[in-house]
Short mmCIF file of C-alpha atoms and ligand atoms in Angstrom, two decimals:
data_model
loop_
_atom_site.label_atom_id
_atom_site.label_comp_id
_atom_site.label_asym_id
_atom_site.label_seq_id
_atom_site.Cartn_x
_atom_site.Cartn_y
_atom_site.Cartn_z
CA MET Y 13 34.59 221.56 129.43
CA SER Y 14 30.87 220.68 130.28
CA PHE Y 15 30.75 217.55 132.32
CA GLN Y 16 28.03 214.91 132.11
CA PRO Y 17 25.65 214.26 134.97
CA GLU Y 18 27.20 211.06 137.20
CA ARG Y 19 24.27 208.69 136.59
CA VAL Y 20 24.23 208.72 133.12
CA LEU Y 21 28.22 208.05 133.01
CA ALA Y 22 27.33 205.36 135.33
CA CYS Y 23 24.32 203.99 132.86
CA HIS Y 24 26.39 203.71 130.02
CA ILE Y 25 29.26 202.15 132.51
CA LEU Y 26 27.12 199.47 133.96
CA THR Y 27 25.34 198.68 130.63
CA SER Y 28 27.62 198.33 128.78
CA LEU Y 29 29.65 195.69 131.71
CA LEU Y 30 26.20 193.79 132.49
CA GLN Y 31 26.32 193.17 128.74
CA HIS Y 32 30.46 191.78 129.22
CA ARG Y 33 31.64 194.94 127.23
CA GLY Y 34 34.12 195.54 129.30
CA SER Y 35 35.25 195.71 133.45
CA LEU Y 36 34.84 198.31 135.48
CA ALA Y 37 39.03 198.88 134.80
CA SER Y 38 38.44 199.21 130.85
CA LEU Y 39 35.51 201.25 131.62
CA LEU Y 40 35.89 203.24 134.66
CA THR Y 41 39.31 204.85 132.96
CA THR Y 42 41.05 208.51 133.04
CA GLU Y 43 38.82 210.36 129.99
CA THR Y 44 35.77 208.82 131.68
CA LEU Y 45 36.14 209.99 134.80
CA ALA Y 46 37.41 213.27 133.60
CA LYS Y 47 33.54 213.83 131.64
CA ALA Y 48 32.28 213.61 135.31
CA GLN Y 49 32.10 216.57 137.87
CA SER Y 50 32.65 214.40 140.54
CA PRO Y 51 34.82 211.61 139.83
CA ALA Y 52 33.98 210.26 143.69
CA LEU Y 53 30.53 210.24 142.69
CA LEU Y 54 30.83 208.08 139.98
CA GLN Y 55 33.25 205.83 141.36
CA GLU Y 56 31.01 205.21 143.94
CA LEU Y 57 28.09 204.20 142.18
CA CYS Y 58 29.61 201.52 139.44
CA PHE Y 59 31.85 199.92 142.56
CA GLY Y 60 28.76 199.91 144.95
CA VAL Y 61 26.02 198.73 142.34
CA CYS Y 62 29.08 195.99 141.14
CA ARG Y 63 29.59 195.48 144.90
CA TRP Y 64 26.08 194.75 146.15
CA HIS Y 65 24.45 194.02 142.60
CA PRO Y 66 23.17 189.92 143.51
CA ARG Y 67 21.19 192.12 145.85
CA LEU Y 68 20.00 195.05 143.98
CA ASN Y 69 19.03 192.98 141.68
CA PHE Y 70 17.18 190.37 143.49
CA TYR Y 71 15.38 193.39 144.99
CA LEU Y 72 14.51 195.02 141.48
CA GLN Y 73 13.40 191.33 140.65
CA HIS Y 74 10.72 191.65 143.28
CA LEU Y 75 9.86 195.52 142.58
CA LEU Y 76 9.44 194.80 138.72
CA GLU Y 77 6.00 193.42 137.33
CA LYS Y 78 7.48 191.81 134.83
CA PRO Y 79 11.21 192.06 133.73
CA LEU Y 80 12.71 194.45 131.50
CA ARG Y 81 13.45 194.74 127.80
CA ALA Y 82 16.87 193.32 126.99
CA LYS Y 83 17.32 196.27 124.99
CA ASP Y 84 16.59 198.53 127.91
CA MET Y 85 19.35 197.54 130.13
CA ASP Y 86 20.23 201.27 130.55
CA VAL Y 87 17.26 201.95 132.08
CA GLN Y 88 17.52 198.71 134.58
CA CYS Y 89 21.03 200.36 134.99
CA LEU Y 90 19.62 203.10 136.14
CA LEU Y 91 17.46 201.82 138.41
CA LEU Y 92 20.09 199.08 140.40
CA VAL Y 93 21.99 202.94 140.61
CA GLY Y 94 18.39 204.62 142.25
CA LEU Y 95 18.50 201.01 144.60
CA TYR Y 96 22.00 201.25 145.33
CA GLN Y 97 21.92 205.83 146.75
CA LEU Y 98 18.51 204.71 148.48
CA LEU Y 99 19.38 201.85 150.13
CA PHE Y 100 23.59 202.11 150.62
CA MET Y 101 24.34 205.51 150.77
CA ARG Y 102 21.29 207.14 152.17
CA THR Y 103 21.08 209.96 149.31
CA PRO Y 104 17.57 211.60 150.48
CA ASP Y 105 14.86 209.75 149.24
CA HIS Y 106 13.34 212.89 147.22
CA ALA Y 107 16.58 213.73 145.64
CA CYS Y 108 17.13 210.40 144.57
CA VAL Y 109 13.59 209.68 143.12
CA ASN Y 110 13.73 212.96 141.50
CA GLU Y 111 17.20 212.90 139.73
CA CYS Y 112 16.42 209.06 138.60
CA VAL Y 113 13.05 210.59 136.84
CA GLY Y 114 15.42 213.21 135.27
CA THR Y 115 17.97 210.53 133.96
CA ALA Y 116 15.47 208.58 131.92
CA GLU Y 117 15.26 211.54 129.76
CA ALA Y 118 18.79 212.02 129.35
CA LEU Y 119 18.87 208.84 128.33
CA GLY Y 120 16.29 208.84 125.82
CA LYS Y 121 13.82 206.84 127.54
CA PRO Y 122 11.26 209.45 128.51
CA TRP Y 123 8.88 206.66 129.01
CA ALA Y 124 10.46 205.12 131.74
CA LYS Y 125 9.89 207.75 134.09
CA GLY Y 126 6.58 206.13 135.97
CA LEU Y 127 8.13 202.94 136.20
CA ILE Y 128 11.66 204.75 138.02
CA ASN Y 129 9.11 206.56 139.77
CA ALA Y 130 6.89 203.36 140.86
CA VAL Y 131 9.87 201.18 141.33
CA LEU Y 132 12.04 203.40 144.09
CA ARG Y 133 9.13 204.67 145.68
CA GLY Y 134 8.64 201.23 146.18
CA ALA Y 135 11.53 200.60 147.73
CA GLN Y 136 11.29 203.44 149.93
CA ARG Y 137 7.72 201.95 151.33
CA GLN Y 138 8.85 198.16 151.61
CA GLN Y 139 12.51 198.43 152.48
CA ASP Y 140 11.34 196.16 155.41
CA GLU Y 141 10.13 193.53 153.36
CA LEU Y 142 12.49 193.58 150.96
CA SER Y 143 15.57 192.64 153.54
CA ALA Y 144 13.95 190.31 155.17
CA LEU Y 145 13.15 188.32 151.86
CA ALA Y 146 17.11 189.37 150.61
CA GLU Y 147 17.99 187.70 154.38
CA ARG Y 148 16.22 183.99 153.07
CA ASP Y 149 18.44 184.42 149.74
CA TYR Y 150 21.75 183.61 150.70
CA SER Y 151 22.85 185.06 147.09
CA ALA Y 152 20.97 188.20 147.73
CA TRP Y 153 21.81 188.59 151.56
CA TYR Y 154 25.76 187.60 150.96
CA ALA Y 155 25.97 189.82 147.98
CA HIS Y 156 28.33 187.08 145.54
CA PRO Y 157 26.78 184.89 142.69
CA GLN Y 158 25.48 181.50 143.47
CA TRP Y 159 28.26 179.29 142.02
CA LEU Y 160 31.10 181.55 143.88
CA LEU Y 161 29.11 181.29 147.35
CA ASP Y 162 28.62 177.50 147.11
CA GLN Y 163 32.08 176.86 146.41
CA LEU Y 164 32.80 178.96 149.02
CA LYS Y 165 31.35 177.47 151.29
CA LYS Y 166 32.48 174.13 150.60
CA ASP Y 167 36.47 175.30 150.62
CA TRP Y 168 36.03 176.83 153.36
CA PRO Y 169 33.10 176.07 155.90
CA ALA Y 170 34.21 178.12 158.99
CA GLN Y 171 35.25 180.71 157.35
CA TYR Y 172 33.33 181.52 154.02
CA ARG Y 173 30.81 183.93 155.88
CA ASP Y 174 33.66 186.40 157.00
CA ILE Y 175 35.12 185.92 153.73
CA LEU Y 176 32.10 186.73 152.19
CA ASP Y 177 31.92 188.82 154.57
CA GLY Y 178 35.98 190.84 153.85
CA ASN Y 179 34.92 190.26 150.07
CA ASN Y 180 31.84 193.40 150.93
CA GLN Y 181 34.35 195.49 152.12
CA ARG Y 182 35.94 198.63 150.52
CA ALA Y 183 39.32 197.73 150.33
CA PRO Y 184 42.24 200.59 151.93
CA MET Y 185 45.40 201.69 150.21
CA SER Y 186 48.23 200.50 150.73
CA LEU Y 187 51.97 201.22 150.16
CA ARG Y 188 55.13 199.24 149.11
CA VAL Y 189 58.20 201.44 150.99
CA ASN Y 190 61.56 201.40 148.33
CA GLN Y 191 63.79 200.57 150.82
CA LEU Y 192 66.53 201.05 148.17
CA LYS Y 193 65.53 205.00 148.53
CA ALA Y 194 63.88 205.46 151.90
CA THR Y 195 62.84 203.68 155.05
CA ARG Y 196 59.46 203.29 156.29
CA ALA Y 197 59.66 205.74 158.53
CA GLU Y 198 61.26 208.37 156.51
CA CYS Y 199 58.25 207.67 154.23
CA HIS Y 200 55.58 207.38 156.79
CA GLY Y 201 57.08 210.96 157.67
CA LEU Y 202 57.05 213.06 154.31
CA LEU Y 203 53.67 211.73 154.44
CA ALA Y 204 53.36 213.59 157.76
CA SER Y 205 54.63 216.52 156.55
CA ASN Y 206 52.38 216.84 153.24
CA ALA Y 207 49.22 216.02 155.73
CA VAL Y 208 48.81 212.25 154.48
CA ALA Y 209 48.24 209.70 156.98
CA SER Y 210 48.98 206.59 157.18
CA THR Y 211 50.50 203.67 159.39
CA ALA Y 212 52.70 201.14 159.55
CA GLY Y 213 51.45 197.46 158.09
CA GLU Y 214 52.32 194.02 160.66
CA LEU Y 215 52.87 191.79 158.43
CA ALA Y 216 55.06 193.27 155.64
CA GLN Y 217 58.38 195.10 156.44
CA HIS Y 218 57.86 197.88 154.50
CA SER Y 219 53.89 198.52 154.18
CA LEU Y 220 52.42 201.67 155.03
CA TYR Y 221 48.21 201.81 154.86
CA LEU Y 222 46.99 205.23 153.89
CA ALA Y 223 43.95 206.69 155.60
CA GLN Y 224 42.25 207.71 152.57
CA PRO Y 225 42.77 206.65 149.22
CA MET Y 226 44.79 209.14 146.93
CA ASP Y 227 45.84 209.75 143.47
CA THR Y 228 48.91 208.31 142.75
CA ALA Y 229 49.19 211.52 140.03
CA VAL Y 230 49.79 213.68 143.68
CA LEU Y 231 50.94 211.10 146.02
CA PRO Y 232 54.14 212.37 147.92
CA GLY Y 233 57.52 210.47 146.99
CA PHE Y 234 55.78 208.31 144.58
CA ALA Y 235 57.16 210.27 140.91
CA GLU Y 236 60.25 210.38 142.59
CA GLY Y 237 60.63 206.22 142.82
CA MET Y 238 60.42 205.93 147.05
CA VAL Y 239 56.99 204.60 147.43
CA SER Y 240 54.96 201.86 145.26
CA VAL Y 241 51.00 200.87 145.53
CA GLN Y 242 50.56 197.16 145.93
CA ASP Y 243 48.63 195.25 148.48
CA GLU Y 244 50.81 193.65 152.20
CA SER Y 245 50.33 190.71 151.03
CA SER Y 246 51.95 190.84 147.51
CA GLN Y 247 54.52 192.42 149.00
CA LEU Y 248 55.62 189.85 151.37
CA VAL Y 249 56.96 187.50 148.32
CA ALA Y 250 60.09 189.29 148.52
CA ALA Y 251 59.80 188.00 152.05
CA LEU Y 252 58.90 184.57 151.18
CA LEU Y 253 61.06 183.24 148.50
CA PRO Y 254 64.99 183.34 150.04
CA LEU Y 255 67.12 185.12 148.06
CA SER Y 256 70.55 186.31 148.19
CA PRO Y 257 72.61 188.64 146.07
CA GLY Y 258 73.52 187.59 142.24
CA LEU Y 259 70.93 184.60 141.91
CA ARG Y 260 69.38 184.10 138.57
CA VAL Y 261 65.04 184.90 139.23
CA LEU Y 262 62.60 183.99 136.50
CA ASP Y 263 59.46 185.87 137.20
CA ALA Y 264 57.31 184.02 134.88
CA CYS Y 265 54.33 186.03 134.63
CA ALA Y 266 55.67 189.33 135.54
CA ALA Y 267 53.27 192.58 134.01
CA PRO Y 268 52.54 195.39 135.18
CA GLY Y 269 55.73 194.35 137.64
CA GLY Y 270 54.59 194.77 140.98
CA LYS Y 271 56.23 191.76 141.94
CA THR Y 272 59.34 192.32 140.12
CA CYS Y 273 59.87 195.66 141.63
CA ALA Y 274 59.13 194.35 145.09
CA LEU Y 275 62.52 191.43 144.88
CA LEU Y 276 64.42 193.72 142.97
CA GLU Y 277 64.34 196.14 145.98
CA ALA Y 278 64.41 194.01 148.48
CA GLU Y 279 67.74 192.37 146.36
CA PRO Y 280 69.07 194.75 143.97
CA SER Y 281 71.46 192.36 142.52
CA LEU Y 282 69.14 189.46 141.70
CA GLN Y 283 69.28 188.57 137.92
CA VAL Y 284 66.15 189.30 137.28
CA LEU Y 285 63.98 187.79 133.59
CA ALA Y 286 60.54 189.22 133.36
CA LEU Y 287 58.46 187.24 131.04
CA ASP Y 288 54.85 188.21 130.36
CA ASN Y 289 53.14 186.42 127.24
CA GLU Y 290 50.88 189.54 126.84
CA ALA Y 291 52.85 192.69 125.26
CA ARG Y 292 50.83 195.11 125.68
CA ARG Y 293 51.69 194.66 129.18
CA LEU Y 294 55.25 194.59 129.34
CA PRO Y 295 55.52 198.97 129.37
CA ARG Y 296 54.29 198.99 132.29
CA ILE Y 297 56.81 196.64 133.70
CA GLN Y 298 59.66 198.24 132.22
CA GLN Y 299 57.43 201.93 133.33
CA ASN Y 300 57.83 200.67 137.09
CA LEU Y 301 61.01 199.66 137.13
CA ASP Y 302 62.36 202.72 135.94
CA ARG Y 303 60.31 204.80 138.23
CA LEU Y 304 62.15 203.05 140.87
CA GLY Y 305 65.31 202.56 139.54
CA LEU Y 306 65.48 198.60 138.95
CA LEU Y 307 66.94 196.76 136.87
CA ALA Y 308 65.60 193.60 134.94
CA THR Y 309 65.00 192.03 131.31
CA VAL Y 310 61.64 192.09 130.28
CA ARG Y 311 60.77 190.07 127.65
CA CYS Y 312 57.27 189.11 125.88
CA ALA Y 313 57.25 185.00 125.95
CA ASP Y 314 55.08 182.46 127.02
CA ILE Y 315 56.53 179.39 129.15
CA THR Y 316 53.98 176.65 128.38
CA VAL Y 317 55.24 177.41 124.27
CA ALA Y 318 58.03 175.23 123.07
CA GLY Y 319 61.24 176.92 123.25
CA ALA Y 320 61.02 177.81 126.91
CA GLU Y 321 64.43 176.33 127.23
CA GLN Y 322 66.17 179.51 125.37
CA PHE Y 323 66.18 181.21 128.95
CA GLY Y 324 68.13 178.76 131.08
CA ARG Y 325 67.64 177.31 134.29
CA PHE Y 326 67.48 179.66 137.37
CA ASP Y 327 67.81 179.77 140.80
CA ARG Y 328 64.33 181.18 142.30
CA ILE Y 329 61.52 181.24 139.86
CA LEU Y 330 58.54 183.71 140.89
CA LEU Y 331 54.96 182.04 139.50
CA ASP Y 332 52.86 184.79 139.84
CA VAL Y 333 49.65 182.52 138.00
CA PRO Y 334 46.77 184.05 135.93
CA CYS Y 335 43.73 183.32 138.60
CA SER Y 336 40.27 183.95 139.55
CA ALA Y 337 41.10 186.92 141.71
CA THR Y 338 38.49 185.65 144.10
CA GLY Y 339 40.58 186.99 146.72
CA VAL Y 340 40.67 190.83 145.76
CA ILE Y 341 36.65 190.94 145.08
CA ARG Y 342 36.47 193.81 147.50
CA ARG Y 343 39.08 196.06 144.71
CA HIS Y 344 36.80 194.74 141.15
CA PRO Y 345 33.79 194.16 142.63
CA ASP Y 346 32.44 193.44 139.04
CA ILE Y 347 34.16 189.89 138.82
CA LYS Y 348 31.12 188.71 140.86
CA ILE Y 349 28.84 189.88 137.67
CA LEU Y 350 31.77 189.10 135.25
CA ARG Y 351 33.04 185.44 136.62
CA THR Y 352 31.74 182.51 135.70
CA ALA Y 353 32.75 178.96 137.42
CA ALA Y 354 33.80 177.68 133.29
CA GLU Y 355 36.32 180.31 133.66
CA VAL Y 356 37.64 178.91 136.30
CA GLU Y 357 37.61 176.32 135.52
CA ASN Y 358 39.89 177.06 132.43
CA LEU Y 359 42.03 178.62 134.56
CA VAL Y 360 43.03 175.26 136.81
CA SER Y 361 44.18 174.03 133.09
CA LYS Y 362 46.21 177.05 132.28
CA GLN Y 363 48.26 177.21 135.82
CA ARG Y 364 48.59 173.46 135.73
CA ALA Y 365 50.09 174.16 132.41
CA LEU Y 366 52.60 177.26 133.59
CA ILE Y 367 53.78 174.79 136.82
CA HIS Y 368 53.99 172.26 135.21
CA ALA Y 369 56.49 174.36 132.31
CA ALA Y 370 58.31 176.12 134.97
CA TRP Y 371 59.37 173.60 136.83
CA PRO Y 372 62.09 172.29 134.80
CA LEU Y 373 63.35 175.71 134.30
CA LEU Y 374 64.76 175.56 138.06
CA GLU Y 375 68.29 174.88 139.13
CA PRO Y 376 68.17 171.90 141.35
CA GLY Y 377 68.43 173.18 145.10
CA GLY Y 378 66.10 176.07 143.50
CA TYR Y 379 63.16 177.52 145.00
CA LEU Y 380 59.58 177.71 143.62
CA LEU Y 381 56.83 180.31 144.68
CA TYR Y 382 53.85 180.00 143.47
CA SER Y 383 51.15 182.91 144.75
CA THR Y 384 48.00 183.39 143.18
CA CYS Y 385 45.19 186.50 144.30
CA SER Y 386 42.54 183.26 144.71
CA LEU Y 387 40.71 181.88 147.35
CA LEU Y 388 39.58 178.13 145.63
CA LYS Y 389 41.49 175.47 146.48
CA ALA Y 390 41.32 173.61 142.92
CA GLU Y 391 43.66 177.50 141.99
CA ASN Y 392 45.93 176.44 145.04
CA THR Y 393 46.80 173.75 147.37
CA GLU Y 394 45.05 171.45 144.96
CA GLN Y 395 47.80 173.15 142.53
CA ILE Y 396 50.94 172.12 144.71
CA ALA Y 397 49.02 168.64 145.82
CA HIS Y 398 49.39 167.68 141.68
CA LEU Y 399 52.75 168.60 140.84
CA LEU Y 400 53.78 167.09 144.11
CA SER Y 401 52.76 164.23 142.77
CA ALA Y 402 53.81 164.36 139.52
CA CYS Y 403 57.20 164.86 140.20
CA PRO Y 404 59.97 163.62 142.09
CA ASP Y 405 62.26 166.69 142.65
CA ALA Y 406 59.81 168.82 144.16
CA ARG Y 407 59.64 168.99 147.64
CA HIS Y 408 56.99 171.30 149.44
CA ILE Y 409 58.28 173.73 152.23
CA PRO Y 410 56.35 174.61 155.08
CA LEU Y 411 55.72 179.21 155.41
CA THR Y 412 55.01 181.21 158.03
CA ILE Y 413 52.94 183.99 158.27
CA ALA Y 414 50.87 185.46 161.37
CA VAL Y 415 47.00 185.96 160.46
CA ALA Y 416 47.73 183.24 157.69
CA THR Y 417 45.46 179.98 157.96
CA THR Y 418 47.65 177.22 156.62
CA CYS Y 419 46.81 174.50 153.82
CA ASP Y 420 47.28 171.51 152.92
CA TYR Y 421 50.05 173.06 151.19
CA GLY Y 422 50.80 176.70 151.13
CA LEU Y 423 49.68 179.58 153.34
CA GLN Y 424 46.24 181.12 152.37
CA LEU Y 425 45.61 185.04 153.74
CA PHE Y 426 41.59 186.38 153.45
CA PRO Y 427 41.05 189.63 152.81
CA LYS Y 428 40.52 190.83 155.78
CA ALA Y 429 38.89 195.05 156.57
CA GLY Y 430 41.33 197.82 156.85
CA GLY Y 431 44.10 194.26 156.48
CA THR Y 432 45.29 192.04 153.26
CA ASP Y 433 43.78 191.08 150.10
CA GLY Y 434 42.55 187.31 149.98
CA PHE Y 435 46.48 185.79 148.70
CA TYR Y 436 47.94 182.00 148.76
CA TYR Y 437 51.20 181.44 148.26
CA ALA Y 438 53.61 177.82 148.23
CA LEU Y 439 56.99 176.91 148.14
CA LEU Y 440 58.53 174.86 146.64
CA ARG Y 441 62.37 173.02 146.43
CA LYS Y 442 64.08 171.45 144.19
CA GLN Y 443 65.48 168.24 145.38
CA PRO Y 444 69.82 169.39 145.32
CA ILE Y 445 71.89 166.51 142.99
CA ALA Y 446 73.12 164.46 145.72
CA GLU Y 447 77.37 164.47 145.60
C1 LIG C 527 47.96 187.95 138.08
S1 LIG C 527 49.21 188.26 136.91
C2 LIG C 527 50.85 189.18 137.58
C3 LIG C 527 51.09 189.94 138.46
C4 LIG C 527 52.30 190.73 138.29
N1 LIG C 527 53.43 189.50 138.85
C5 LIG C 527 52.06 191.61 139.29
O1 LIG C 527 52.96 191.00 140.81
O2 LIG C 527 52.29 192.97 139.32
C6 LIG C 527 49.35 186.91 135.95
C7 LIG C 527 49.68 187.26 134.52
O3 LIG C 527 50.49 186.62 133.62
C8 LIG C 527 49.71 186.48 131.93
N2 LIG C 527 50.60 185.26 131.97
C9 LIG C 527 48.96 184.91 131.86
N3 LIG C 527 49.62 183.56 131.57
C10 LIG C 527 51.02 183.89 130.97
C11 LIG C 527 51.64 182.43 130.16
N4 LIG C 527 51.17 181.33 129.50
N5 LIG C 527 53.43 182.73 130.14
C12 LIG C 527 53.00 184.22 130.96
N6 LIG C 527 52.68 185.04 131.26
C13 LIG C 527 51.45 184.87 131.35
C14 LIG C 527 49.06 187.82 132.55
O4 LIG C 527 49.11 188.39 131.38
C15 LIG C 527 49.31 187.83 133.62
O5 LIG C 527 50.24 189.56 133.26
#
């Protein structure tokens, strides 16, 4: 197989991304990674440019004499890759400049060689000046789009700097041990005997953090269903939703099934209905259930569409709604480029429709756990406040998680270096019918 240079592949991927023709997840596929001699370098370039895009782009605008034409987005991406390598990867200057100049030829843009040479050498020379300029521009310095920075500052005035810092870190790889197949200590031992170092998470009982991320294809115990990849924050849903044998549980937004499986590992006799409105995402739920040896009914459905009553009523509902994903930016740094404030408004409306559609499906006396991987109050505590004001039979039940921040309603985790993603949970109970 003939490999393609990582920089060329990175330019193609980043060009598509900046033109809103895909995300890192959809563009940086296993097939694309296999085209690179070093998939790790390709991944590093793509993730790194997205993570630092607001700052790299700020530098680039200062270094270019005039903006590039829209049709030269690939050249712009090459310059961003070069700046990332120079300023964040500490690639030796001469190697970085020479390789980027060479890549212009491979992109079919030999005219850009001089420009690339001039911009990257300018960046080398002006590093201190550029850095001083960026320090005076919030969006560039914190490497977040202005709208998101403003919103985080408004929602979390005391915490926003730590949040921004957390969003700019790399996420650790964490595992959920399938308690039906092994204890956390046994799994730790299995990993250690295969030279995979791990440590126990402090919040979720069955969590392990790997010292280094690795492909699940070679992760000991993965194929056998002993472990799943899941952030510790997501694992906590199984501890926060009160469970007991045989309850009817609705997981209303279930794909790809991470939390469905966490609930069933905690209490395998639950009768779980796992719904998702995206048919193409359903097979992943079933694959996860099969790998882990768990049973649930999986259906394609949208509970906001009339007819949801066909599913009956449930003792427990997990509502893990689609959200801005602002708590998982460190895992998906392309959110900084792709997400817009208008999209968040749409998501807020969608979440409101989902929570109001789910509430009538809950049995009196039952519990509903609402969760998001968002940091924004409009998607979290404000949604719960809205439901409580509209549904007199809804009660907010306070939760406790060490290190979480208590909101008006529910709890917020912030992304923490070496720890959890940003995550929100709120527990509601429907008033039992009076005897
Ligand atoms: C945050 S993800 C769920 C992740 C999942 N709970 C897990 O832990 O693996 C949100 C899911 O909601 C689904 N969704 C969005 N709108 C929906 C709707 N109206 N009805 C059902 N599912 C919906 C999306 O397709 C997406 O799979």
